[in-house]
Tab-separated table of C-alpha atoms and ligand atoms in Angstrom:
chain	number	residue	atom	x	y	z
A	1	MET	CA	-0.077	0.151	-0.040
A	2	ALA	CA	1.246	3.527	-1.076
A	3	GLY	CA	-0.476	4.732	2.147
A	4	VAL	CA	-1.400	8.445	2.575
A	5	ARG	CA	-1.177	10.185	5.680
A	6	LYS	CA	-0.818	13.733	4.709
A	7	VAL	CA	-2.255	15.165	1.591
A	8	LEU	CA	-1.832	18.873	-0.086
A	9	ILE	CA	-5.179	20.059	-0.775
A	10	ALA	CA	-3.828	21.723	-4.311
A	11	ASN	CA	-7.128	24.280	-5.033
A	12	ARG	CA	-9.397	26.728	-3.224
A	13	GLY	CA	-13.312	27.885	-2.551
A	14	GLU	CA	-15.892	24.833	-1.628
A	15	ILE	CA	-13.852	21.814	-3.025
A	16	ALA	CA	-10.597	22.713	-0.923
A	17	VAL	CA	-13.624	22.199	2.139
A	18	ARG	CA	-14.727	19.477	0.517
A	19	ILE	CA	-11.450	17.668	0.272
A	20	LEU	CA	-10.615	18.711	4.165
A	21	ARG	CA	-13.609	17.084	5.405
A	22	ALA	CA	-13.003	13.961	3.437
A	23	CYS	CA	-9.349	13.783	4.939
A	24	ARG	CA	-10.914	14.335	8.834
A	25	GLU	CA	-13.340	11.696	7.816
A	26	LEU	CA	-10.132	8.837	6.950
A	27	GLY	CA	-8.291	10.790	9.804
A	28	ILE	CA	-5.698	11.849	7.362
A	29	GLY	CA	-3.966	15.126	7.644
A	30	ALA	CA	-4.172	18.207	5.646
A	31	VAL	CA	-2.125	20.829	4.424
A	32	VAL	CA	-4.188	23.515	2.557
A	33	ALA	CA	-2.030	25.226	-0.357
A	34	TYR	CA	-3.253	28.875	-0.203
A	35	SER	CA	-2.869	32.383	-2.741
A	36	GLU	CA	-2.927	35.536	-0.967
A	37	ALA	CA	-5.778	36.461	-2.169
A	38	ASP	CA	-7.633	33.228	-0.074
A	39	ARG	CA	-5.504	33.824	3.133
A	40	ASP	CA	-9.125	34.518	4.945
A	41	SER	CA	-10.729	31.157	3.480
A	42	LEU	CA	-12.830	29.034	4.689
A	43	ALA	CA	-10.429	25.861	3.823
A	44	VAL	CA	-7.581	27.778	5.629
A	45	ARG	CA	-9.508	28.569	8.638
A	46	LEU	CA	-10.579	24.857	9.552
A	47	ALA	CA	-7.187	23.119	8.264
A	48	ASP	CA	-5.033	21.668	10.552
A	49	GLU	CA	-2.098	23.354	8.637
A	50	ALA	CA	-1.898	25.720	5.525
A	51	VAL	CA	0.757	27.239	3.278
A	52	CYS	CA	0.695	30.349	1.348
A	53	ILE	CA	2.083	29.286	-2.290
A	54	GLY	CA	2.016	32.540	-4.195
A	55	PRO	CA	-0.037	36.060	-5.270
A	56	ALA	CA	-3.643	36.189	-5.970
A	57	GLN	CA	-3.181	35.486	-9.880
A	58	SER	CA	-3.812	31.799	-10.308
A	59	ALA	CA	-0.541	31.491	-12.829
A	60	ARG	CA	1.615	32.318	-9.967
A	61	SER	CA	0.061	30.142	-7.081
A	62	TYR	CA	-3.003	27.307	-7.790
A	63	THR	CA	-1.160	26.565	-11.441
A	64	ASN	CA	2.807	27.057	-10.281
A	65	ILE	CA	3.562	23.639	-10.026
A	66	PRO	CA	7.086	24.316	-8.196
A	67	ALA	CA	5.375	26.403	-5.809
A	68	LEU	CA	3.100	23.584	-4.751
A	69	MET	CA	5.877	20.812	-4.692
A	70	SER	CA	7.520	22.811	-2.774
A	71	ALA	CA	4.831	23.388	-0.423
A	72	ALA	CA	4.075	19.379	-0.381
A	73	LEU	CA	7.711	18.954	0.259
A	74	VAL	CA	8.352	21.273	3.142
A	75	THR	CA	4.971	20.439	5.255
A	76	GLY	CA	6.001	16.661	4.816
A	77	CYS	CA	2.791	15.628	2.654
A	78	ASP	CA	3.298	12.058	0.953
A	79	ALA	CA	-0.163	12.901	-1.086
A	80	LEU	CA	-1.476	15.522	-3.404
A	81	HIS	CA	-5.130	16.217	-4.045
A	82	PRO	CA	-5.714	18.512	-7.177
A	83	GLY	CA	-9.523	18.891	-6.623
A	84	TYR	CA	-11.157	20.251	-10.087
A	85	GLY	CA	-10.144	23.039	-12.161
A	86	PHE	CA	-6.540	24.617	-12.128
A	87	LEU	CA	-4.288	21.755	-12.442
A	88	ALA	CA	-6.491	18.945	-12.004
A	89	GLU	CA	-5.979	17.359	-15.479
A	90	ASN	CA	-2.447	17.985	-15.936
A	91	ALA	CA	-0.360	14.953	-16.761
A	92	TYR	CA	2.714	16.626	-15.794
A	93	LEU	CA	1.437	17.693	-12.303
A	94	ALA	CA	1.189	13.781	-11.678
A	95	GLU	CA	4.184	13.126	-13.468
A	96	ILE	CA	6.355	15.354	-10.912
A	97	CYS	CA	4.266	14.115	-8.096
A	98	GLN	CA	5.011	10.092	-9.194
A	99	GLN	CA	8.815	11.538	-9.316
A	100	LEU	CA	9.071	12.830	-5.999
A	101	GLY	CA	7.028	9.757	-4.395
A	102	ILE	CA	3.633	12.036	-3.458
A	103	THR	CA	0.560	9.970	-4.106
A	104	PHE	CA	-1.087	12.088	-6.983
A	105	VAL	CA	-4.983	11.568	-5.996
A	106	GLY	CA	-6.005	10.787	-9.480
A	107	PRO	CA	-5.091	8.623	-12.548
A	108	PRO	CA	-1.933	7.786	-13.922
A	109	PRO	CA	-0.033	10.797	-15.909
A	110	ASP	CA	-0.372	8.912	-19.368
A	111	VAL	CA	-4.277	8.568	-18.346
A	112	ILE	CA	-4.509	12.237	-18.163
A	113	ALA	CA	-2.801	12.837	-21.058
A	114	LYS	CA	-4.638	10.505	-23.538
A	115	MET	CA	-8.211	11.941	-22.327
A	116	GLY	CA	-6.574	15.327	-22.233
A	117	ASP	CA	-6.181	15.148	-26.212
A	118	LYS	CA	-10.009	14.963	-27.335
A	119	ALA	CA	-9.124	13.225	-30.561
A	120	VAL	CA	-6.959	10.403	-28.921
A	121	ALA	CA	-9.872	9.908	-26.422
A	122	ARG	CA	-12.382	9.960	-29.216
A	123	GLN	CA	-10.128	7.311	-30.777
A	124	ILE	CA	-9.665	4.854	-28.026
A	125	MET	CA	-13.040	5.207	-27.020
A	126	LYS	CA	-14.320	4.218	-30.905
A	127	GLN	CA	-11.681	1.279	-31.187
A	128	SER	CA	-13.210	0.086	-27.814
A	129	GLY	CA	-16.729	0.046	-29.254
A	130	VAL	CA	-17.803	2.831	-27.434
A	131	PRO	CA	-20.119	4.644	-29.562
A	132	THR	CA	-18.626	8.430	-30.744
A	133	VAL	CA	-20.470	11.085	-32.975
A	134	PRO	CA	-20.285	9.792	-36.922
A	135	GLY	CA	-18.116	12.132	-38.371
A	136	SER	CA	-14.788	12.804	-40.499
A	137	GLU	CA	-11.929	10.754	-39.550
A	138	GLY	CA	-9.788	13.540	-38.461
A	139	VAL	CA	-9.167	17.016	-40.165
A	140	VAL	CA	-11.130	17.923	-43.135
A	141	ARG	CA	-8.542	20.436	-45.250
A	142	ASP	CA	-10.681	21.266	-47.786
A	143	LEU	CA	-14.756	21.589	-49.295
A	144	ALA	CA	-14.303	18.672	-51.323
A	145	SER	CA	-13.362	16.387	-48.313
A	146	ALA	CA	-15.956	18.389	-46.228
A	147	LYS	CA	-18.950	16.869	-49.029
A	148	GLU	CA	-17.578	13.696	-49.102
A	149	ALA	CA	-17.333	13.118	-45.435
A	150	ILE	CA	-21.401	14.543	-44.773
A	151	ARG	CA	-22.278	12.124	-47.684
A	152	ARG	CA	-21.543	9.340	-45.348
A	153	ILE	CA	-22.993	11.315	-41.885
A	154	GLY	CA	-25.974	13.286	-43.583
A	155	TYR	CA	-27.408	16.932	-42.906
A	156	PRO	CA	-27.135	18.362	-40.742
A	157	ALA	CA	-23.626	18.192	-39.589
A	158	LEU	CA	-21.230	20.333	-37.464
A	159	ILE	CA	-18.059	22.014	-38.180
A	160	LYS	CA	-16.000	21.713	-35.289
A	161	ALA	CA	-12.547	23.863	-34.726
A	162	VAL	CA	-9.968	20.995	-33.544
A	163	ALA	CA	-8.636	23.682	-31.265
A	164	GLY	CA	-12.096	24.770	-29.990
A	165	GLY	CA	-14.106	23.528	-27.132
A	166	GLY	CA	-16.247	24.139	-24.345
A	167	GLY	CA	-18.658	25.014	-27.175
A	168	ARG	CA	-16.500	27.357	-28.878
A	169	GLY	CA	-15.700	27.188	-32.586
A	170	MET	CA	-18.933	25.193	-33.836
A	171	ARG	CA	-20.895	25.785	-37.160
A	172	VAL	CA	-24.003	23.882	-37.949
A	173	VAL	CA	-24.770	23.362	-41.829
A	174	THR	CA	-27.986	21.986	-43.005
A	175	SER	CA	-27.446	21.897	-46.805
A	176	GLU	CA	-24.367	21.494	-49.171
A	177	GLY	CA	-25.506	24.902	-50.264
A	178	GLU	CA	-24.889	26.361	-46.707
A	179	LEU	CA	-21.324	24.252	-46.528
A	180	THR	CA	-20.268	25.644	-49.325
A	181	ARG	CA	-20.874	29.320	-47.872
A	182	LEU	CA	-19.603	28.542	-44.924
A	183	PHE	CA	-16.810	26.067	-44.819
A	184	SER	CA	-13.532	28.399	-45.377
A	185	ILE	CA	-15.440	31.066	-43.260
A	186	ALA	CA	-15.059	28.351	-40.499
A	187	GLN	CA	-11.831	27.522	-41.176
A	188	GLN	CA	-10.619	31.184	-41.129
A	189	GLU	CA	-12.836	31.910	-37.763
A	190	ALA	CA	-10.878	28.925	-36.413
A	191	GLU	CA	-7.511	30.070	-37.251
A	192	THR	CA	-8.395	33.637	-36.240
A	193	ASN	CA	-10.043	32.527	-32.632
A	194	PHE	CA	-7.753	29.334	-31.728
A	195	GLY	CA	-4.511	29.745	-33.811
A	196	SER	CA	-5.370	26.971	-35.806
A	197	GLY	CA	-7.508	26.445	-39.006
A	198	ASP	CA	-8.073	23.083	-38.409
A	199	VAL	CA	-11.561	21.416	-38.805
A	200	TYR	CA	-13.530	18.348	-38.309
A	201	ILE	CA	-17.001	17.362	-38.872
A	202	GLU	CA	-19.497	15.369	-37.178
A	203	ARG	CA	-23.255	14.840	-37.426
A	204	TYR	CA	-25.346	17.604	-35.576
A	205	VAL	CA	-26.993	16.117	-32.458
A	206	ASP	CA	-30.544	17.832	-32.059
A	207	LYS	CA	-31.543	19.381	-28.378
A	208	PRO	CA	-29.058	16.348	-27.095
A	209	ARG	CA	-29.138	15.716	-23.085
A	210	HIS	CA	-25.557	15.780	-21.900
A	211	VAL	CA	-25.425	12.814	-19.587
A	212	GLU	CA	-22.233	11.663	-17.856
A	213	VAL	CA	-21.439	8.425	-16.042
A	214	GLN	CA	-19.319	8.327	-12.571
A	215	ILE	CA	-16.277	5.752	-12.906
A	216	LEU	CA	-14.770	4.628	-9.891
A	217	ALA	CA	-12.059	2.027	-10.288
A	218	ASP	CA	-9.107	1.111	-7.636
A	219	ARG	CA	-5.440	-0.187	-8.622
A	220	HIS	CA	-6.491	-3.807	-8.303
A	221	GLY	CA	-8.592	-3.888	-11.437
A	222	HIS	CA	-12.042	-3.134	-9.506
A	223	ILE	CA	-13.953	-0.707	-12.246
A	224	TYR	CA	-17.386	0.432	-11.344
A	225	ALA	CA	-20.068	2.682	-13.251
A	226	ILE	CA	-21.426	4.760	-10.036
A	227	GLY	CA	-24.723	5.541	-12.207
A	228	GLU	CA	-24.999	8.645	-14.520
A	229	ARG	CA	-25.533	12.554	-13.844
A	230	ASP	CA	-27.973	14.508	-16.099
A	231	CYS	CA	-26.159	18.142	-16.747
A	232	SER	CA	-28.215	19.282	-19.636
A	233	LEU	CA	-29.466	22.195	-17.708
A	234	GLN	CA	-26.098	24.573	-18.944
A	235	ARG	CA	-26.152	28.540	-19.749
A	236	ARG	CA	-23.217	29.251	-21.930
A	237	HIS	CA	-21.739	25.808	-20.910
A	238	GLN	CA	-21.396	26.334	-17.496
A	239	LYS	CA	-23.733	24.182	-15.453
A	240	LEU	CA	-26.602	25.226	-13.673
A	241	VAL	CA	-28.102	22.224	-12.091
A	242	GLU	CA	-27.379	18.377	-12.337
A	243	GLU	CA	-29.176	15.514	-11.305
A	244	ALA	CA	-29.003	11.727	-10.345
A	245	PRO	CA	-30.109	9.478	-11.499
A	246	ALA	CA	-30.680	11.309	-15.275
A	247	PRO	CA	-34.571	11.978	-15.506
A	248	ASN	CA	-36.948	10.160	-18.212
A	249	LEU	CA	-33.881	7.987	-19.593
A	250	ASN	CA	-34.734	4.513	-20.818
A	251	LYS	CA	-33.791	1.723	-18.466
A	252	LYS	CA	-31.986	-0.236	-22.020
A	253	VAL	CA	-30.581	2.763	-22.915
A	254	ARG	CA	-29.201	3.285	-19.339
A	255	ASP	CA	-27.981	0.022	-19.115
A	256	ASN	CA	-25.999	0.411	-22.142
A	257	LEU	CA	-24.657	4.056	-21.302
A	258	LEU	CA	-23.313	2.103	-18.045
A	259	ARG	CA	-21.694	-0.742	-20.062
A	260	ALA	CA	-20.224	1.418	-22.141
A	261	ALA	CA	-18.703	3.844	-19.874
A	262	ILE	CA	-17.014	0.949	-17.900
A	263	LYS	CA	-15.769	-0.725	-21.382
A	264	GLY	CA	-14.366	2.768	-22.265
A	265	ALA	CA	-12.778	3.302	-18.870
A	266	LYS	CA	-11.268	-0.363	-19.005
A	267	ALA	CA	-9.697	0.816	-22.369
A	268	VAL	CA	-7.858	3.302	-21.218
A	269	GLY	CA	-6.583	1.332	-17.743
A	270	TYR	CA	-8.292	3.896	-15.535
A	271	GLN	CA	-7.671	4.483	-11.801
A	272	ASN	CA	-9.559	6.739	-9.247
A	273	ALA	CA	-12.648	8.638	-10.072
A	274	GLY	CA	-13.618	9.887	-13.310
A	275	THR	CA	-16.503	10.552	-15.567
A	276	LEU	CA	-17.220	9.869	-19.302
A	277	GLU	CA	-19.525	12.483	-21.036
A	278	PHE	CA	-21.985	11.666	-23.439
A	279	LEU	CA	-24.639	13.224	-25.927
A	280	VAL	CA	-27.755	11.390	-25.463
A	281	ASP	CA	-30.778	12.296	-28.646
A	282	ALA	CA	-34.521	12.027	-28.325
A	283	SER	CA	-34.069	8.646	-29.336
A	284	GLY	CA	-32.123	7.351	-26.813
A	285	ASN	CA	-28.652	7.206	-28.949
A	286	PHE	CA	-25.896	7.964	-26.870
A	287	TYR	CA	-22.154	9.210	-28.158
A	288	PHE	CA	-19.239	9.543	-26.407
A	289	MET	CA	-18.200	13.307	-25.952
A	290	GLU	CA	-14.924	13.439	-23.732
A	291	MET	CA	-13.494	12.004	-20.269
A	292	ASN	CA	-12.851	13.939	-17.084
A	293	THR	CA	-10.360	12.848	-15.222
A	294	ARG	CA	-11.054	14.648	-12.057
A	295	ILE	CA	-13.787	14.621	-9.527
A	296	GLN	CA	-16.585	17.105	-10.568
A	297	VAL	CA	-18.426	19.647	-9.415
A	298	GLU	CA	-21.409	17.697	-9.429
A	299	HIS	CA	-20.150	15.019	-7.340
A	300	PRO	CA	-22.755	15.307	-4.398
A	301	VAL	CA	-25.794	13.894	-6.503
A	302	THR	CA	-24.163	10.813	-6.746
A	303	GLU	CA	-22.867	10.282	-3.514
A	304	ARG	CA	-26.127	11.200	-2.076
A	305	VAL	CA	-28.508	8.517	-4.241
A	306	TYR	CA	-25.563	5.705	-3.591
A	307	GLY	CA	-24.287	6.182	-0.235
A	308	LEU	CA	-21.195	6.488	-1.231
A	309	ASP	CA	-18.341	9.317	-0.218
A	310	LEU	CA	-16.244	9.705	-3.681
A	311	VAL	CA	-13.732	11.705	-2.069
A	312	ALA	CA	-12.759	9.908	0.606
A	313	TRP	CA	-12.743	6.785	-2.259
A	314	GLN	CA	-10.366	8.802	-4.157
A	315	LEU	CA	-8.084	8.874	-1.510
A	316	GLN	CA	-8.337	5.217	-0.206
A	317	ILE	CA	-7.766	4.447	-3.927
A	318	ALA	CA	-4.472	6.413	-4.099
A	319	ALA	CA	-3.248	4.869	-0.811
A	320	GLY	CA	-4.073	1.179	-2.204
A	321	ALA	CA	-7.193	0.071	-0.943
A	322	GLU	CA	-9.357	-2.281	-3.082
A	323	LEU	CA	-13.064	-1.055	-3.883
A	324	LYS	CA	-15.498	-3.967	-3.356
A	325	LEU	CA	-19.207	-3.384	-4.263
A	326	ASP	CA	-22.088	-5.659	-4.851
A	327	ASN	CA	-24.895	-5.126	-7.444
A	328	LYS	CA	-27.065	-4.046	-4.409
A	329	ASP	CA	-24.448	-0.959	-3.906
A	330	LEU	CA	-24.889	-0.054	-7.432
A	331	VAL	CA	-28.737	0.843	-7.537
A	332	PRO	CA	-29.697	4.592	-6.700
A	333	HIS	CA	-31.715	4.815	-3.601
A	334	GLY	CA	-34.105	7.879	-4.723
A	335	HIS	CA	-33.283	11.232	-6.792
A	336	SER	CA	-30.540	14.166	-5.961
A	337	ILE	CA	-30.396	17.473	-7.725
A	338	GLU	CA	-27.800	20.115	-7.318
A	339	VAL	CA	-27.929	23.842	-8.035
A	340	ARG	CA	-24.712	25.868	-8.256
A	341	ILE	CA	-24.942	29.644	-6.676
A	342	THR	CA	-22.544	31.989	-8.390
A	343	ALA	CA	-21.673	35.428	-7.757
A	344	GLU	CA	-23.215	36.639	-10.801
A	345	ASP	CA	-25.809	39.206	-11.448
A	346	PRO	CA	-28.821	37.383	-13.633
A	347	ALA	CA	-30.604	40.724	-14.154
A	348	ALA	CA	-27.023	42.172	-15.926
A	349	ASP	CA	-26.570	38.970	-18.207
A	350	PHE	CA	-24.692	37.564	-15.331
A	351	GLN	CA	-22.094	39.770	-14.779
A	352	PRO	CA	-19.934	38.558	-12.193
A	353	GLY	CA	-19.366	40.237	-8.803
A	354	ALA	CA	-16.848	40.422	-6.169
A	355	GLY	CA	-17.230	42.142	-2.673
A	356	THR	CA	-17.819	41.020	0.982
A	357	VAL	CA	-20.460	38.759	1.878
A	358	ASP	CA	-22.846	40.131	4.414
A	359	THR	CA	-25.700	37.972	5.672
A	360	VAL	CA	-25.334	34.089	4.753
A	361	VAL	CA	-28.750	32.101	5.442
A	362	LEU	CA	-28.097	28.628	4.387
A	363	PRO	CA	-30.865	26.084	4.059
A	364	GLY	CA	-31.311	22.796	6.195
A	365	GLY	CA	-33.639	20.148	6.784
A	366	PRO	CA	-34.932	17.148	5.895
A	367	GLY	CA	-33.104	15.794	2.372
A	368	ILE	CA	-30.723	19.219	2.173
A	369	ARG	CA	-26.753	19.270	1.688
A	370	VAL	CA	-25.286	22.256	1.171
A	371	ASP	CA	-21.312	22.621	0.194
A	372	THR	CA	-19.812	25.835	0.559
A	373	HIS	CA	-16.798	28.077	1.756
A	374	LEU	CA	-18.535	31.115	2.510
A	375	TYR	CA	-19.146	32.844	5.816
A	376	PRO	CA	-20.649	35.894	6.997
A	377	GLY	CA	-17.925	38.877	6.440
A	378	TYR	CA	-15.785	36.445	3.869
A	379	ARG	CA	-14.279	38.630	1.151
A	380	VAL	CA	-15.159	37.232	-2.408
A	381	PRO	CA	-11.725	37.711	-4.148
A	382	PRO	CA	-12.423	38.435	-8.299
A	383	ASP	CA	-9.617	36.651	-9.068
A	384	TYR	CA	-11.090	32.907	-9.251
A	385	ASP	CA	-14.757	31.558	-10.665
A	386	SER	CA	-17.729	32.099	-8.997
A	387	LEU	CA	-18.875	29.426	-7.531
A	388	LEU	CA	-20.227	30.303	-4.052
A	389	ALA	CA	-22.250	27.678	-2.912
A	390	LYS	CA	-23.712	23.868	-4.056
A	391	ILE	CA	-27.206	23.103	-2.599
A	392	ILE	CA	-27.708	19.529	-3.132
A	393	SER	CA	-31.433	18.188	-2.557
A	394	TRP	CA	-32.654	14.459	-2.387
A	395	GLY	CA	-35.866	12.855	-2.007
A	396	GLU	CA	-37.472	9.386	-2.355
A	397	THR	CA	-38.986	10.781	-5.681
A	398	ARG	CA	-37.767	13.542	-8.260
A	399	ASP	CA	-40.871	15.190	-7.215
A	400	GLN	CA	-39.793	15.075	-3.698
A	401	ALA	CA	-36.347	16.549	-4.888
A	402	VAL	CA	-37.371	19.270	-6.891
A	403	ASN	CA	-39.819	20.369	-3.944
A	404	ARG	CA	-37.195	20.430	-1.120
A	405	MET	CA	-35.171	22.196	-3.458
A	406	ASP	CA	-37.412	24.770	-3.913
A	407	ARG	CA	-38.373	25.150	-0.185
A	408	ALA	CA	-34.029	24.799	0.141
A	409	LEU	CA	-33.864	27.946	-2.377
A	410	ALA	CA	-36.610	30.164	-0.633
A	411	GLU	CA	-34.658	29.789	2.687
A	412	THR	CA	-31.383	30.532	0.974
A	413	PHE	CA	-30.340	34.471	1.669
A	414	ILE	CA	-26.896	35.634	0.185
A	415	SER	CA	-26.297	39.618	0.579
A	416	GLY	CA	-23.216	41.842	-0.252
A	417	ILE	CA	-22.572	40.273	-3.275
A	418	PRO	CA	-24.747	39.177	-6.401
A	419	ASN	CA	-26.071	35.832	-6.552
A	420	THR	CA	-28.137	33.511	-8.537
A	421	THR	CA	-30.446	32.199	-5.638
A	422	SER	CA	-33.509	33.628	-7.033
A	423	PHE	CA	-32.631	32.521	-10.612
A	424	LEU	CA	-32.131	29.154	-9.934
A	425	ARG	CA	-35.538	28.920	-7.711
A	426	LEU	CA	-37.382	30.171	-10.987
A	427	LEU	CA	-35.641	27.544	-13.165
A	428	VAL	CA	-36.147	24.506	-10.945
A	429	THR	CA	-39.876	25.533	-10.658
A	430	ASP	CA	-40.247	25.596	-14.197
A	431	GLY	CA	-42.555	23.260	-15.859
A	432	GLY	CA	-40.235	21.714	-18.236
A	433	PHE	CA	-37.771	21.139	-15.542
A	434	ARG	CA	-40.654	19.538	-13.025
A	435	ARG	CA	-41.488	17.055	-15.952
A	436	GLY	CA	-37.700	16.200	-16.755
A	437	ASP	CA	-38.208	17.248	-20.037
A	438	VAL	CA	-34.383	18.766	-20.160
A	439	HIS	CA	-32.121	19.125	-23.028
A	440	THR	CA	-29.288	21.778	-23.636
A	441	GLY	CA	-30.902	24.086	-25.160
A	442	TYR	CA	-33.445	24.300	-22.371
A	443	VAL	CA	-31.725	27.104	-20.570
A	444	ALA	CA	-31.881	29.604	-23.171
A	445	GLU	CA	-35.375	28.907	-23.912
A	446	PHE	CA	-36.064	29.287	-20.083
A	447	MET	CA	-34.157	32.677	-20.642
A	448	HIS	CA	-36.080	33.941	-23.555
A	449	ARG	CA	-39.787	33.072	-22.212
A	450	ASN	CA	-38.822	34.393	-18.694
A	451	ALA	CA	-36.515	37.671	-19.834
A	452	ALA	CA	-38.944	39.920	-18.083
A	453	ILE	CA	-38.693	38.265	-14.861
A	454	ILE	CA	-34.965	37.682	-14.964
A	455	SER	CA	-34.289	41.491	-16.180
A	456	ARG	CA	-35.678	42.582	-12.294
A	457	LEU	CA	-34.557	39.669	-10.269
A	458	GLY	CA	-32.637	41.310	-7.587
A	459	ASP	CA	-35.109	43.847	-7.149
A	460	GLY	CA	-36.474	41.666	-4.233
A	461	LEU	CA	-39.222	41.163	-6.514
A	462	PRO	CA	-40.026	37.309	-7.240
A	463	ALA	CA	-38.698	33.996	-5.704
A	464	SER	CA	-38.173	35.069	-2.776
A	465	ALA	CA	-40.652	34.941	-0.460
A	466	GLY	CA	-38.767	32.495	2.196
A	467	TRP	CA	-36.238	34.696	4.014
A	468	ASN	CA	-37.666	38.382	5.006
A	469	PRO	CA	-34.336	40.739	5.368
B	501	MV4	C1	-22.065	18.647	-29.874
B	501	MV4	C2	-23.625	19.065	-30.123
B	501	MV4	C3	-24.117	18.753	-31.279
B	501	MV4	N1	-23.855	17.700	-31.909
B	501	MV4	N2	-21.809	18.119	-31.187
B	501	MV4	C4	-20.645	21.830	-26.687
B	501	MV4	C5	-19.563	21.462	-25.708
B	501	MV4	C6	-18.613	20.335	-26.466
B	501	MV4	N3	-18.136	19.540	-25.291
B	501	MV4	C7	-19.686	19.593	-27.501
B	501	MV4	N4	-20.932	20.458	-27.731
B	501	MV4	C8	-21.639	20.046	-28.241
B	501	MV4	N5	-21.323	19.189	-29.128
B	501	MV4	C9	-22.655	17.676	-31.972
B	501	MV4	N6	-22.054	16.536	-32.969
B	501	MV4	C10	-24.117	20.055	-29.139
B	501	MV4	C11	-23.191	20.376	-28.194
B	501	MV4	C12	-23.620	21.148	-27.149
B	501	MV4	C13	-23.636	20.833	-25.618
B	501	MV4	C14	-23.064	19.533	-25.500
B	501	MV4	C15	-23.120	19.693	-24.288
B	501	MV4	C16	-23.461	20.277	-22.996
B	501	MV4	C17	-24.311	21.573	-23.529
B	501	MV4	C18	-24.067	21.682	-24.780
B	501	MV4	C19	-24.773	23.246	-25.471
B	501	MV4	C20	-24.832	23.455	-26.522
B	501	MV4	C21	-24.148	22.358	-27.645
């Protein structure tokens, strides 16, 4: 056994607190690495030990590998947990950890590198029989090759920039005429925006759902799919709401999806916690998109319906423990929903805000969990992502989970900085969401339908009926 006795938490915000809690659950020591901007953070205040790794700018602190490694070595850590974001999917960090004898809490460096290259990941999945979106074999260089590729896959098709990502650099074409007009424009746009004019082509999946499968794999060959999450409610590729299990997913489709995910994870020699993302169309066809080699923001909904502590398992797996689960452990119990409260102003096109938190009233009661780094008087630095709190509800049924989320959001009150609490309450009480009628275009449609209400959120108008300040 590698053994893990003291972990460097190479992250900030709510996930640093989450990792710290997992360390405490396991009786492992923890050191919080923090930037100058995070000196007064909750993670630092709760930590046994904390070490400053540099200035606010993340390039000089949270993504500075020498600074992190020095922090780990001087504090005597034997493991490093990267959380999500920052260097969580950086193969070099995993590699350097290995060389310094520090256990990286994640998969081996070569697995991170392979899954980090989207073309390589897709190729490996395709070869091992995991469905991928039908498309061109690699880069399409000219119009003639584009026409040829689309002859096989049909219209509508999607031109994607190789160097794009996060939904940027995609162009739908619905006919050969449109392709002829747009192909060279798409190449030029790719060159201008991403520094490479390389594009490829895929069949366009209309109104897909984003469904992802949670993988947990130990270092002894045990590998499990811990169910799926639906993360279709996104705004500009930022997730707003996630849930487990995915609503209205045909049982056969679900079984095949989980089987495919296990097959893919086995094919890459996966270890630790990871996620395979799929697009699922209205007919139940699913296609591998990418694999995330980290713990994800939305992991709590899986924890809630499977009764597992995924972060604690990440640490135990890294320490060499065996993970043995029965079929009965792999049956979800009830339904769980997460919303992400961010420091953005929904009435001002979600403009991010920073500042000092005044009042924080967090929800509780049956079926509610809150993961947050907020406390009254906390100053939200402008330097990092805007996540403030995750509220996770649970119910025996999806309806109960939605009702409890509605109640929880009504109880929630955060003042001093803009936040999305009332917007999220409006969203989760919307009719389509209530029916589980979700897809990746849902939020855009919802915003359109509710533009008048959303533009006045924050004026204390609707959706804040619970807490009277
Ligand atoms: C697609 C697609 C439809 N058809 N590919 C957006 C982010 C990137 N990871 C993949 N994305 C998409 N790829 C084909 N062939 C629709 C999307 C998409 C999307 C995917 C997942 C979650 C939210 C999304 C929102 C808009 C578009």
